[in-house]
mmCIF file of C-alpha atoms in Angstrom:
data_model
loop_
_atom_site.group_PDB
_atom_site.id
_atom_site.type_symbol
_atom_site.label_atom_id
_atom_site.label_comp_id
_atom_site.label_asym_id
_atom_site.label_seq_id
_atom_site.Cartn_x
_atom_site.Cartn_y
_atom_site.Cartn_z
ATOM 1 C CA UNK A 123 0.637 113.886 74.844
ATOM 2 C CA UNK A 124 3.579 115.859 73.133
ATOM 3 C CA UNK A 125 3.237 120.047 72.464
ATOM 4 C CA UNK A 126 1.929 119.405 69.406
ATOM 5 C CA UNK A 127 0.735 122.280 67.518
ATOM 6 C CA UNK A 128 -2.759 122.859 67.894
ATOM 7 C CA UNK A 129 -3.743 125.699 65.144
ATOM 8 C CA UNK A 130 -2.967 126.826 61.647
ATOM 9 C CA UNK A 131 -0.867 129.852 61.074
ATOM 10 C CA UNK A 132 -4.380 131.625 61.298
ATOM 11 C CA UNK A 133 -5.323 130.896 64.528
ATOM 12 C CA UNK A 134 -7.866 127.533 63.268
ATOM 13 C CA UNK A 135 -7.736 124.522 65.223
ATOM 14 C CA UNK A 136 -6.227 121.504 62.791
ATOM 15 C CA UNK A 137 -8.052 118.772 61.487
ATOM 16 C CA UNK A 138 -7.431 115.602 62.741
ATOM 17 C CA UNK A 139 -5.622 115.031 59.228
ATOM 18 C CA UNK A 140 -3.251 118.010 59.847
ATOM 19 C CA UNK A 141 -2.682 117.329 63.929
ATOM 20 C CA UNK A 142 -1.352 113.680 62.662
ATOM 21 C CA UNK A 143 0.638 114.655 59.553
ATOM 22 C CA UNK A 144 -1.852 113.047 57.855
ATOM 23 C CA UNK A 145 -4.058 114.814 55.804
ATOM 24 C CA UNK A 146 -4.828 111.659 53.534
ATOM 25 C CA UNK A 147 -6.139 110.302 56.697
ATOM 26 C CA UNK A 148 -4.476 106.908 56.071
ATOM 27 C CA UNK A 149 -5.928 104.074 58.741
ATOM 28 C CA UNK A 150 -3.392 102.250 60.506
ATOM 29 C CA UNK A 151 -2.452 99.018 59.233
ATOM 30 C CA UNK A 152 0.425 96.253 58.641
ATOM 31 C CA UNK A 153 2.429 98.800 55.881
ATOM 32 C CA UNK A 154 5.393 100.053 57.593
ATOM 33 C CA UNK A 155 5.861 103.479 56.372
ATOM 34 C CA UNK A 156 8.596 105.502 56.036
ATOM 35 C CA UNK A 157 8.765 108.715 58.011
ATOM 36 C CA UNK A 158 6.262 107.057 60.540
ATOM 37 C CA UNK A 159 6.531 108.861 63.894
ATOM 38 C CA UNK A 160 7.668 107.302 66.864
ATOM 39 C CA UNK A 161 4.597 108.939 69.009
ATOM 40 C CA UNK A 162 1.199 107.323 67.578
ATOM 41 C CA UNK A 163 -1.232 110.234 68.508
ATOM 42 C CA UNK A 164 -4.246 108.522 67.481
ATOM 43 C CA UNK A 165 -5.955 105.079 68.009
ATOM 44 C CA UNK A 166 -7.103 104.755 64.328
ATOM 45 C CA UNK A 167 -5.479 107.227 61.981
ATOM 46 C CA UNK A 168 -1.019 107.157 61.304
ATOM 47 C CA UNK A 169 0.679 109.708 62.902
ATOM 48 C CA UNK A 170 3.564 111.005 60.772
ATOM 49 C CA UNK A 171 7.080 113.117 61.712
ATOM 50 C CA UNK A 172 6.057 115.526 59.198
ATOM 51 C CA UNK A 173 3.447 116.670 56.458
ATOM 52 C CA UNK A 174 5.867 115.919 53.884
ATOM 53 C CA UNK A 175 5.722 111.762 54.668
ATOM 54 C CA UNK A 176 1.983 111.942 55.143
ATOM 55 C CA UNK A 177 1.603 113.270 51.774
ATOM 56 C CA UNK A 178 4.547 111.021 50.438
ATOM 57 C CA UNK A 179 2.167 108.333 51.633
ATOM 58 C CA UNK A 180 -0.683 109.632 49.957
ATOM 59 C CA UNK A 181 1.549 109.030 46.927
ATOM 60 C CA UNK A 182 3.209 106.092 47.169
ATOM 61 C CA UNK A 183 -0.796 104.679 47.427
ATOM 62 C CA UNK A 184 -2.147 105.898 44.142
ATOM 63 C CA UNK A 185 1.091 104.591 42.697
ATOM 64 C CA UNK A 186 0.214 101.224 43.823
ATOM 65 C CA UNK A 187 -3.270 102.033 43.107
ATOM 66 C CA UNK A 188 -2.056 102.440 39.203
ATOM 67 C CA UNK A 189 0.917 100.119 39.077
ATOM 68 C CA UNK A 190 -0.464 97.146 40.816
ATOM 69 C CA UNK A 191 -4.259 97.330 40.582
ATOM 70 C CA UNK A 192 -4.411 99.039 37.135
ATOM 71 C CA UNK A 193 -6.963 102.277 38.677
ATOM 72 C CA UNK A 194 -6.633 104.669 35.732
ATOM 73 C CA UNK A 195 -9.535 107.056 36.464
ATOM 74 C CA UNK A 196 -10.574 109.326 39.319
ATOM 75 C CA UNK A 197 -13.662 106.997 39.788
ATOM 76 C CA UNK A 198 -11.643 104.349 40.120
ATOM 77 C CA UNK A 199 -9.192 105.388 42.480
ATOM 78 C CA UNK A 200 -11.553 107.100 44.919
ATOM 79 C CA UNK A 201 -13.579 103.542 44.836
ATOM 80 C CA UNK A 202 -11.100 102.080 46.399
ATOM 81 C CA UNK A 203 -9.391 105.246 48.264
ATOM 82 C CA UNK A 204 -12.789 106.275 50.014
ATOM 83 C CA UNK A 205 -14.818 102.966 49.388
ATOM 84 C CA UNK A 206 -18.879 103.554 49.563
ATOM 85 C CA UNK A 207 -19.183 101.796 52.546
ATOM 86 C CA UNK A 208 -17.610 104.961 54.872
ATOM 87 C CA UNK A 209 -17.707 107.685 52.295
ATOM 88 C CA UNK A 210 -20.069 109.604 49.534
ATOM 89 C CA UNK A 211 -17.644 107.865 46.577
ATOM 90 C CA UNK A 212 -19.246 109.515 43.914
ATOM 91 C CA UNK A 213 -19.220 113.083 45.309
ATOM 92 C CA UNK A 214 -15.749 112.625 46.011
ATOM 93 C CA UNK A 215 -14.481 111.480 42.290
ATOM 94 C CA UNK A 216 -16.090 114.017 40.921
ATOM 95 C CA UNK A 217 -14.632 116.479 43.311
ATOM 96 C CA UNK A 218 -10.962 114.817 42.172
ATOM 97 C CA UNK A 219 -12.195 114.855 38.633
ATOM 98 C CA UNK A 220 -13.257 119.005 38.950
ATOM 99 C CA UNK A 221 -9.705 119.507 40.203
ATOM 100 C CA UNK A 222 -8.109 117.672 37.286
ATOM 101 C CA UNK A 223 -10.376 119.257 34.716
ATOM 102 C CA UNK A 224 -11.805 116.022 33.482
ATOM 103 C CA UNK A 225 -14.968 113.702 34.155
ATOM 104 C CA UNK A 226 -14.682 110.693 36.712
ATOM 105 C CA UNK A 227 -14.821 108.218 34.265
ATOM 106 C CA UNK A 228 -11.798 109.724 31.808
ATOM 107 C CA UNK A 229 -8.211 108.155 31.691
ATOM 108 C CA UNK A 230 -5.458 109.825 33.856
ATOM 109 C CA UNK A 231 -1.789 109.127 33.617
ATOM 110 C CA UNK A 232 -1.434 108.762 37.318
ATOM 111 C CA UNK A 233 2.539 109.025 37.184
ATOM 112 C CA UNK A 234 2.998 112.160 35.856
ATOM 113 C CA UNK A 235 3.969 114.732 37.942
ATOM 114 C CA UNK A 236 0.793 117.761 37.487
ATOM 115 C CA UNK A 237 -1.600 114.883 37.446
ATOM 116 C CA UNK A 238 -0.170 113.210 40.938
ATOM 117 C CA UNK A 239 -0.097 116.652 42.473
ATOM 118 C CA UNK A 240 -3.055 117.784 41.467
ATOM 119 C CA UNK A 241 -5.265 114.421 42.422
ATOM 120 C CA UNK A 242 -2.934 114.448 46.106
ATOM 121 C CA UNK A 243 -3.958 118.530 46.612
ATOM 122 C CA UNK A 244 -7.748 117.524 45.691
ATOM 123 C CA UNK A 245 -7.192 114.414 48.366
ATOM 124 C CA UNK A 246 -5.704 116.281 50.782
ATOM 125 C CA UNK A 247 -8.897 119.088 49.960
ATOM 126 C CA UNK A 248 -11.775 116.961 50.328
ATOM 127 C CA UNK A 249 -10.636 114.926 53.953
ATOM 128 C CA UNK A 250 -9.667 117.970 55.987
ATOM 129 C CA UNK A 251 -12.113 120.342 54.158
ATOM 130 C CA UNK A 252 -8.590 122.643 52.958
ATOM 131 C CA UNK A 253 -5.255 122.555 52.129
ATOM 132 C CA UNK A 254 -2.664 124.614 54.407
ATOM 133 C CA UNK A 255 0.071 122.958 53.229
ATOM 134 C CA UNK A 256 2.841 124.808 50.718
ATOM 135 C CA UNK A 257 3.399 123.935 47.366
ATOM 136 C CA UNK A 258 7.127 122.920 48.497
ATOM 137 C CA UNK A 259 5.498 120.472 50.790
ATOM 138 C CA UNK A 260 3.919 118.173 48.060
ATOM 139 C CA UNK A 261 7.022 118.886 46.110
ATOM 140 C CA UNK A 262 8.821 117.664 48.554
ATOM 141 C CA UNK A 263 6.934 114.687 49.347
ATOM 142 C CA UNK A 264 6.637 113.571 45.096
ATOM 143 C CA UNK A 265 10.596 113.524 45.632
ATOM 144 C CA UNK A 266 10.080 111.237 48.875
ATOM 145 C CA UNK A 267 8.142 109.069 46.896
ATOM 146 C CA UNK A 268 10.432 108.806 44.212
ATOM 147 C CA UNK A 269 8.872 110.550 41.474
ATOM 148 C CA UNK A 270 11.042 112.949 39.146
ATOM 149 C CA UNK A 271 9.749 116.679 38.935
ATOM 150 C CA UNK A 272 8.927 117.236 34.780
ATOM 151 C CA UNK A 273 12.025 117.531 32.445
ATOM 152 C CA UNK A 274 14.287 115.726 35.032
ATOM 153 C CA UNK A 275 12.785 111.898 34.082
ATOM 154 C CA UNK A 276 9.974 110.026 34.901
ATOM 155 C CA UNK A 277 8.628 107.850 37.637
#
């Protein structure tokens, strides 16, 4: 197993999310992602080169979430993000929902740039418990993914 860093800048071990790059905790699968690293740490969960892909992959799902399946609402999206069969669905929604100031059930323009950060942040919240990641990270992985920061174009 490679040096990999063991504890946060305040002396906690990681989650399992943060030792993989990964704090979506994205399952591997047939997707070939980009920034994939070439050491897979972990038997179920990606391991990526940095923070910034695993969040970029965070993103690049609830844009195919929205594009392709038509998810609109926090409900929604954490259905099929954390499905009820491995996950407390409802409790997690709502936490997305708290974070975005609105009720599970309400319309969200997924593809605009405060609402994707904010619903990634309150992802990357509820599956490692935290967030320990800098707001350059996520702004850096929203790039990755191809989204355009506000007054610079859209998505």
């Amino acid at each position: 197993m490679s040096a990999a860093r063991r504890t946060d800048s305040m002396g906690r071990p990681l989650t399992r999310g943060e030792r993989n790059k990964n704090p979506g905790n994205i399952e591997r699968s047939g997707t070939k992602w980009v920034g994939v690293a070439s050491e897979q740490l972990d038997s179920r969960f990606l391991t990526f080169a940095t923070p910034a892909y695993g969040i970029r992959a965070i993103v690049k799902i609830l844009m195919t979430y929205y594009r392709k399946h038509k998810l609109d609402t926090p409900r929604k999206i954490i259905g099929r993000w954390a499905p009820p069969s491995e996950n407390d669905t409802d409790a997690y929604a709502g936490f997305v929902a708290g974070r975005l100031g609105v009720a599970p059930s309400t319309l969200i323009e997924v593809l605009d740039w405060p609402v994707m950060l904010t619903m990634v942040r309150a992802i990357v919240r509820f599956e490692n418990g935290r967030d320990i990641y800098p707001e350059s990270t996520y702004a850096d992985a929203l790039r990755l993914a191809g989204m355009k920061e506000p007054g610079k174009g859209s998505a």
